[in-house]
mmCIF file of C-alpha atoms in Angstrom:
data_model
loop_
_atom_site.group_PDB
_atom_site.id
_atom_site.type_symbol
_atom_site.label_atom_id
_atom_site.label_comp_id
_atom_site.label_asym_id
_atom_site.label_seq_id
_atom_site.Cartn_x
_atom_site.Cartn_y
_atom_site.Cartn_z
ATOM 1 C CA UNK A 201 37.030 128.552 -31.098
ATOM 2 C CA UNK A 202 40.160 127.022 -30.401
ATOM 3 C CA UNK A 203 41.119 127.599 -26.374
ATOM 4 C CA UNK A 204 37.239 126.585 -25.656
ATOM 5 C CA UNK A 205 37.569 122.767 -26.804
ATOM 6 C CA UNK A 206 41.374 122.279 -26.042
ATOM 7 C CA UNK A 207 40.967 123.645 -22.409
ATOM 8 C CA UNK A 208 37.497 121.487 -21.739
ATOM 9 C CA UNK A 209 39.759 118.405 -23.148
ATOM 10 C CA UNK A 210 42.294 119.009 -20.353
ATOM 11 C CA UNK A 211 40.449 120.611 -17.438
ATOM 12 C CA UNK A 212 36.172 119.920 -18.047
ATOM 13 C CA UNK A 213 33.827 122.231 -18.143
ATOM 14 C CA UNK A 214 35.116 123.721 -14.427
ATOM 15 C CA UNK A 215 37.842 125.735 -16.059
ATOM 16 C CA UNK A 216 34.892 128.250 -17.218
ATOM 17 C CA UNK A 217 31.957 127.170 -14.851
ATOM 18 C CA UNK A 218 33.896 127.106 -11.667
ATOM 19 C CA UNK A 219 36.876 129.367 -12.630
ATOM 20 C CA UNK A 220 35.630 132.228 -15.011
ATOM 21 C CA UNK A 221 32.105 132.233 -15.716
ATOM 22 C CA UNK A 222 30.200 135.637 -13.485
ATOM 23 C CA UNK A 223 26.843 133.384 -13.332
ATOM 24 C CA UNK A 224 29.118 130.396 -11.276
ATOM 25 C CA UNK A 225 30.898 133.015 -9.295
ATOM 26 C CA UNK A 226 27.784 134.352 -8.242
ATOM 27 C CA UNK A 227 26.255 131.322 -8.071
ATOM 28 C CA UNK A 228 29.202 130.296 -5.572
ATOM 29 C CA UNK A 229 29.217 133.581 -3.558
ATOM 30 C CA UNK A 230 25.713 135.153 -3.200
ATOM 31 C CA UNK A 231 23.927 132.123 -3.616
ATOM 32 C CA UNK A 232 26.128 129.525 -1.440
ATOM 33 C CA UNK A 233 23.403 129.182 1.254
ATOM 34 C CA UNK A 234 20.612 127.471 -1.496
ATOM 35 C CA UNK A 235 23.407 125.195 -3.268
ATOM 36 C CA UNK A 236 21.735 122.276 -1.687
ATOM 37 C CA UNK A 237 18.352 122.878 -2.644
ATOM 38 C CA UNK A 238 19.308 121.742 -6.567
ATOM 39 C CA UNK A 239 16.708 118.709 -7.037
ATOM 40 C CA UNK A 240 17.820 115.514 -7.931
ATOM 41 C CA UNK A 241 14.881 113.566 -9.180
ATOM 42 C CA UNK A 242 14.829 111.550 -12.480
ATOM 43 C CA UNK A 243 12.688 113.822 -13.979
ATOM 44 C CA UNK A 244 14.945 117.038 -13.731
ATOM 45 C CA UNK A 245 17.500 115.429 -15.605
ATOM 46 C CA UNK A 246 15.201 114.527 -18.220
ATOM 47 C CA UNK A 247 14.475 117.983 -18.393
ATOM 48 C CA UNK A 248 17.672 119.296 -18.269
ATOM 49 C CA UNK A 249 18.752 117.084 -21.194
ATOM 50 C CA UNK A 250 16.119 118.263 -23.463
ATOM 51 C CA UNK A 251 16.129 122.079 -22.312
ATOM 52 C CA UNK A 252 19.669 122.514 -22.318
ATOM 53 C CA UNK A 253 19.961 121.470 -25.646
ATOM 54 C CA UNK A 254 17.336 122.810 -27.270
ATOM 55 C CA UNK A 255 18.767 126.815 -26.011
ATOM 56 C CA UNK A 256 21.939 125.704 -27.285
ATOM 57 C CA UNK A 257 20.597 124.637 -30.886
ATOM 58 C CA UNK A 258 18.675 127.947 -30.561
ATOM 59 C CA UNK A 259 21.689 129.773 -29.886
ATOM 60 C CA UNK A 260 23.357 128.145 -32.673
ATOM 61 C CA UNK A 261 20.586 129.465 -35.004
ATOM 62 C CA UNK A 262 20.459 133.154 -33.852
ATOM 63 C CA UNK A 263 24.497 133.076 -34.029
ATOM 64 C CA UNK A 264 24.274 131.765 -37.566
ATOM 65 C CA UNK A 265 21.507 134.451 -38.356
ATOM 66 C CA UNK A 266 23.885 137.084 -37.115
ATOM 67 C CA UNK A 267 26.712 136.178 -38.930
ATOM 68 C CA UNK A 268 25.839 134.936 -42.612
ATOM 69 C CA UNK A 269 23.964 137.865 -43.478
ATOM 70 C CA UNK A 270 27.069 139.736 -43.169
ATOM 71 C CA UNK A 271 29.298 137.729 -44.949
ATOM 72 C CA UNK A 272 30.758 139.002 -48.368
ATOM 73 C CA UNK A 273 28.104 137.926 -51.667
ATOM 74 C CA UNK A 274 25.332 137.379 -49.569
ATOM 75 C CA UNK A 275 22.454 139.014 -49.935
ATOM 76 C CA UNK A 276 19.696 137.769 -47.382
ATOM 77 C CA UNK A 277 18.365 140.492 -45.912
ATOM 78 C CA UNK A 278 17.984 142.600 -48.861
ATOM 79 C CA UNK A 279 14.139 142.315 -48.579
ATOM 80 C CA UNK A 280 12.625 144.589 -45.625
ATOM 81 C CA UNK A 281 10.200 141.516 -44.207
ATOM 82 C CA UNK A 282 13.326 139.186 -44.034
ATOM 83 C CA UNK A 283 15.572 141.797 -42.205
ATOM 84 C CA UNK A 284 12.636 142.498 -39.898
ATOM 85 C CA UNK A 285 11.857 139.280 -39.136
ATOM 86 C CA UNK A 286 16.017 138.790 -38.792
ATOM 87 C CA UNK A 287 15.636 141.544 -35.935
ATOM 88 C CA UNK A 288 12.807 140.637 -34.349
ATOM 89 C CA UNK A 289 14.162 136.516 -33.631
ATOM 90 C CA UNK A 290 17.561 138.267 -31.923
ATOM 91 C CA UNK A 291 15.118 140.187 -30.603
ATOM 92 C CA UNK A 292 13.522 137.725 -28.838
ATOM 93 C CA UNK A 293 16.437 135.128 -28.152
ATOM 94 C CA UNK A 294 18.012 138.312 -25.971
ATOM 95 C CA UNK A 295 14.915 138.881 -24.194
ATOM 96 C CA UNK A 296 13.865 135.570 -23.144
ATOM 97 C CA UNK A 297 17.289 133.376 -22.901
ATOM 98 C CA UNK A 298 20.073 136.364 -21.647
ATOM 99 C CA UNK A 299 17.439 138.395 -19.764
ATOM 100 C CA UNK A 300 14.830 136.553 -18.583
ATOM 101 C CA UNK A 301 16.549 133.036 -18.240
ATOM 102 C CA UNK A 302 19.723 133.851 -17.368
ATOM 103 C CA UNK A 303 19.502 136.897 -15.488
ATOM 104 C CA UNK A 304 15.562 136.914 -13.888
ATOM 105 C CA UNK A 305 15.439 133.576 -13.781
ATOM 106 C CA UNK A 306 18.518 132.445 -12.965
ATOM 107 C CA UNK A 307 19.228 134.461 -9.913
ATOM 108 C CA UNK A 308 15.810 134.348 -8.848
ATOM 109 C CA UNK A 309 14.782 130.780 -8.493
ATOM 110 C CA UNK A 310 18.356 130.570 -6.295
ATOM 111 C CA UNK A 311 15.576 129.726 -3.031
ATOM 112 C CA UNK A 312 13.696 127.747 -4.909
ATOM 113 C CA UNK A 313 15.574 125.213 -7.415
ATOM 114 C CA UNK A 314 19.094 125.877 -5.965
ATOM 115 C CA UNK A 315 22.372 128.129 -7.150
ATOM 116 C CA UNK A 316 22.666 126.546 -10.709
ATOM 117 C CA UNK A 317 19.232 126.756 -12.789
ATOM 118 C CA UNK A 318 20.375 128.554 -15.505
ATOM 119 C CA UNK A 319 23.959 126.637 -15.652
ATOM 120 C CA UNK A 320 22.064 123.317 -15.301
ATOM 121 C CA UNK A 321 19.297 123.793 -17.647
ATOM 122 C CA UNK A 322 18.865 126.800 -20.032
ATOM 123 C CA UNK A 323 23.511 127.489 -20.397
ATOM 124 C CA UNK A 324 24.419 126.989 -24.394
ATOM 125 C CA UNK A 325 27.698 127.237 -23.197
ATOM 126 C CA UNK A 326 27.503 124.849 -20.465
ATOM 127 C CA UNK A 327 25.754 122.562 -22.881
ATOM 128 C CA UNK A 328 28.208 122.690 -25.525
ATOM 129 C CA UNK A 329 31.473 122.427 -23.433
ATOM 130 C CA UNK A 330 29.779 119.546 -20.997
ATOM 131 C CA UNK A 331 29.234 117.494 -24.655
ATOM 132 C CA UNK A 332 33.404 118.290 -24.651
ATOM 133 C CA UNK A 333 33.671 117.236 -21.219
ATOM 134 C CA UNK A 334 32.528 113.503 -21.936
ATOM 135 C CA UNK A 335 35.314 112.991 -24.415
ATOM 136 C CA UNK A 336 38.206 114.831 -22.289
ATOM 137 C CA UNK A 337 40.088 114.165 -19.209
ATOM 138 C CA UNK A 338 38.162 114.887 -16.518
ATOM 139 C CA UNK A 339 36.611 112.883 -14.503
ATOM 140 C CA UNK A 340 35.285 112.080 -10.445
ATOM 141 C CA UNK A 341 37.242 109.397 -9.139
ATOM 142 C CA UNK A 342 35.617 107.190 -6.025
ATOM 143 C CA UNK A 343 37.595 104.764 -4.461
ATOM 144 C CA UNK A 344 36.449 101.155 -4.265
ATOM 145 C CA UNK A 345 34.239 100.309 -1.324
ATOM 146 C CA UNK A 346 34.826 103.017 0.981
ATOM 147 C CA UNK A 347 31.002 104.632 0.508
ATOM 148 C CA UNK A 348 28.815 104.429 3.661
ATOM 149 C CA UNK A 349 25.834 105.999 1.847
ATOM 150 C CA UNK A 350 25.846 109.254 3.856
ATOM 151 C CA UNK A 351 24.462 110.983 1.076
ATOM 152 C CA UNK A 352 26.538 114.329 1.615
ATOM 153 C CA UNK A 353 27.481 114.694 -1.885
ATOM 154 C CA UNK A 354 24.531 114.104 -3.247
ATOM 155 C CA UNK A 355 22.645 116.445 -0.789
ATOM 156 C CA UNK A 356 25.396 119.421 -1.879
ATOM 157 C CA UNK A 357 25.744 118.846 -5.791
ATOM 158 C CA UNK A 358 24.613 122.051 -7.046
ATOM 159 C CA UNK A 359 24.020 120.688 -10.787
ATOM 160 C CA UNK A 360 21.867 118.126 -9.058
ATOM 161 C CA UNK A 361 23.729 114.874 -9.563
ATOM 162 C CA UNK A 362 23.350 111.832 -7.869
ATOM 163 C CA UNK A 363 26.602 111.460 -6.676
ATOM 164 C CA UNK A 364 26.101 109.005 -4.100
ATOM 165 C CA UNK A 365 24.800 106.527 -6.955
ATOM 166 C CA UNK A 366 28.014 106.216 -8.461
ATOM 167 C CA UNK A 367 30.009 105.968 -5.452
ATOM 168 C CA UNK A 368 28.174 103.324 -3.928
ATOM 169 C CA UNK A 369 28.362 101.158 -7.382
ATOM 170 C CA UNK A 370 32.236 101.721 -7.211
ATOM 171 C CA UNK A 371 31.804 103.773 -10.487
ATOM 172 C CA UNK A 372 34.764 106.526 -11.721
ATOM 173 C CA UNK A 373 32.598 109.074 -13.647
ATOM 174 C CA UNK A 374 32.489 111.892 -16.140
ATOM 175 C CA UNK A 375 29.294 114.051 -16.205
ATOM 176 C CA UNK A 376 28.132 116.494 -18.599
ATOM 177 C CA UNK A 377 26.388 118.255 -16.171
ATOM 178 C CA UNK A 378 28.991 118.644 -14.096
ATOM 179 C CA UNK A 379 31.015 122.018 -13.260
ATOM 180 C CA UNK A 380 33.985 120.595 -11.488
ATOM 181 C CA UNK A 381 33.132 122.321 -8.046
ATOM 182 C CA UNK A 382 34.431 119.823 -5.581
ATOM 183 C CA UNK A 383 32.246 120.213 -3.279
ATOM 184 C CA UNK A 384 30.767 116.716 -3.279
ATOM 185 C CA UNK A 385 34.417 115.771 -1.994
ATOM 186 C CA UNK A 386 34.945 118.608 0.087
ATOM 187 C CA UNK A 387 32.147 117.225 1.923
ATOM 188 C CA UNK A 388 32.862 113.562 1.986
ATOM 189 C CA UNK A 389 33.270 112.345 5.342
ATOM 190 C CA UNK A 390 35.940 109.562 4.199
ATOM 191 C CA UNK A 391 37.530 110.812 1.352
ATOM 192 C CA UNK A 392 35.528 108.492 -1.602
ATOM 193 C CA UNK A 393 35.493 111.103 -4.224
ATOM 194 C CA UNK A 394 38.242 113.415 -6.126
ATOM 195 C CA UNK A 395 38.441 115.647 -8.975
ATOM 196 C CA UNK A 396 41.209 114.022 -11.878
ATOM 197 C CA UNK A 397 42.234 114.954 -14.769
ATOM 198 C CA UNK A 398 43.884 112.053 -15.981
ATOM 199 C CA UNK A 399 44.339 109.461 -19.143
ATOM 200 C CA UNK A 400 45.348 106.269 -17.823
ATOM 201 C CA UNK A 401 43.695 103.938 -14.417
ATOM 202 C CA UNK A 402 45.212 105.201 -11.081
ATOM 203 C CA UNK A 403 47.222 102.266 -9.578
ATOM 204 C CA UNK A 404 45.179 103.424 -6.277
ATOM 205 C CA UNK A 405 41.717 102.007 -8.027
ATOM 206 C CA UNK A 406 43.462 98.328 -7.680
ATOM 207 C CA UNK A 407 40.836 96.091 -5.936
ATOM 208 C CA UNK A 408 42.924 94.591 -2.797
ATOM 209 C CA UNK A 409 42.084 91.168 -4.152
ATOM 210 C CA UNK A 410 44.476 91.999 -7.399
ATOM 211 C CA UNK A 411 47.422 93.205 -5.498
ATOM 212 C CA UNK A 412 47.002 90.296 -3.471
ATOM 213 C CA UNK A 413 46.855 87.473 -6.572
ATOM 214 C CA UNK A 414 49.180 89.599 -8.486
ATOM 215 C CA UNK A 415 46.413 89.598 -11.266
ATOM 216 C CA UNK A 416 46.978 93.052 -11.800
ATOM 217 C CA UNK A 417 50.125 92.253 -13.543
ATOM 218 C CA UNK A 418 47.793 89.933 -16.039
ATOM 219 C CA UNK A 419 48.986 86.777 -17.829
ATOM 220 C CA UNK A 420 52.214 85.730 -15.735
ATOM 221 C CA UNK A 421 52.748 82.752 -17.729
ATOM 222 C CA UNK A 422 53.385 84.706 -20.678
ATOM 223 C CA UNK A 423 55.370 86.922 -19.444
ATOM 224 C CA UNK A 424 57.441 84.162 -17.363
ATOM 225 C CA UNK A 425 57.585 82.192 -20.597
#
């Protein structure tokens, strides 16, 4: 409860997705050679907002189903229909989202929808830590003018991001969806993109024109007078 939000804050979401979790490691290992194959159409991130939310509030449920039954003074499940119909939602939450979504599903559809279907759509962790990620400190940086619209990082994104969209509109960005790989700069032909975790505006993001006017330094009248 505690190391979860604090190291998302600092690191994003790759600190588990990229560095602990077994579905990214074998995402990253056995299932390297379909990474690309992640679709990036509009309509896959529409689905991927709604789904991975709604196994996350589900998750939430079933957690909260296990635990307050159990607490001390309350008496929910005293009835034999209520505890039965307790068992049989965990029940079905484990069968459908751990087995069959995360483990059938997941690993399956690896030649089909790429390395990360179950991260990218279906994860209550991922979900919850990527909401995290938005407020913390990580972010992709892309340096100012420097894209030539290859469309390599795009093309290897396994959570199926348009990176290429943001680096061609100059844009520094922070995605929920995103696990922190590096690949998308790994792959970059000039070196536009890199992983930051970082508060403040890199002096490196400048615009040329600003270090040449001195703008940068903002109102030198007020500070000359």
């Amino acid at each position: 409860l505690v190391l979860v939000p604090v190291m998302t804050v600092l690191y994003g979401k790759r600190w588990y997705c990229s560095w602990v979790c077994g579905c990214g490691g074998l995402a990253n290992t056995f299932g390297e050679p379909w990474r690309h194959l992640s679709t990036k159409s509009g309509w896959s991130w529409k689905f991927e907002k709604v789904s991975i939310h709604t196994v996350l509030v589900l998750s939430l449920v079933v957690t909260a189903m296990w635990i307050v039954p159990s607490l001390p003074g309350v008496n929910l499940v005293a009835g034999t229909t209520a505890h039965t119909a307790l068992t049989w939602v965990r029940s079905a939450y484990a069968l459908v989202v751990v087995t069959v979504l995360s483990g059938m599903a997941g690993t399956a559809l690896y030649p089909v929808g790429g390395t990360r279907v179950w991260c990218r759509f279906f994860c209550p962790m991922a979900a919850m830590i990527g909401l995290i990620q938005k407020f913390g400190r990580f972010r992709i940086r892309v340096k100012r003018d420097m894209c030539i619209s290859c469309g390599m990082c795009s093309k290897y994104c396994e959570m199926g991001i348009d990176v290429r969209a943001y680096a061609q509109a100059n844009f520094s960005f922070t995605r929920a969806s995103c696990v922190g790989c590096g690949l998308c700069a790994e792959v970059c032909p000039r070196g536009v993109l890199r992983l930051e975790n970082v508060r403040r505006r890199d002096p490196q993001e400048l615009q040329m024109t600003a270090l040449i006017d001195e703008s940068w330094k903002g109102d030198r009248s007020a500070v000359e007078a």
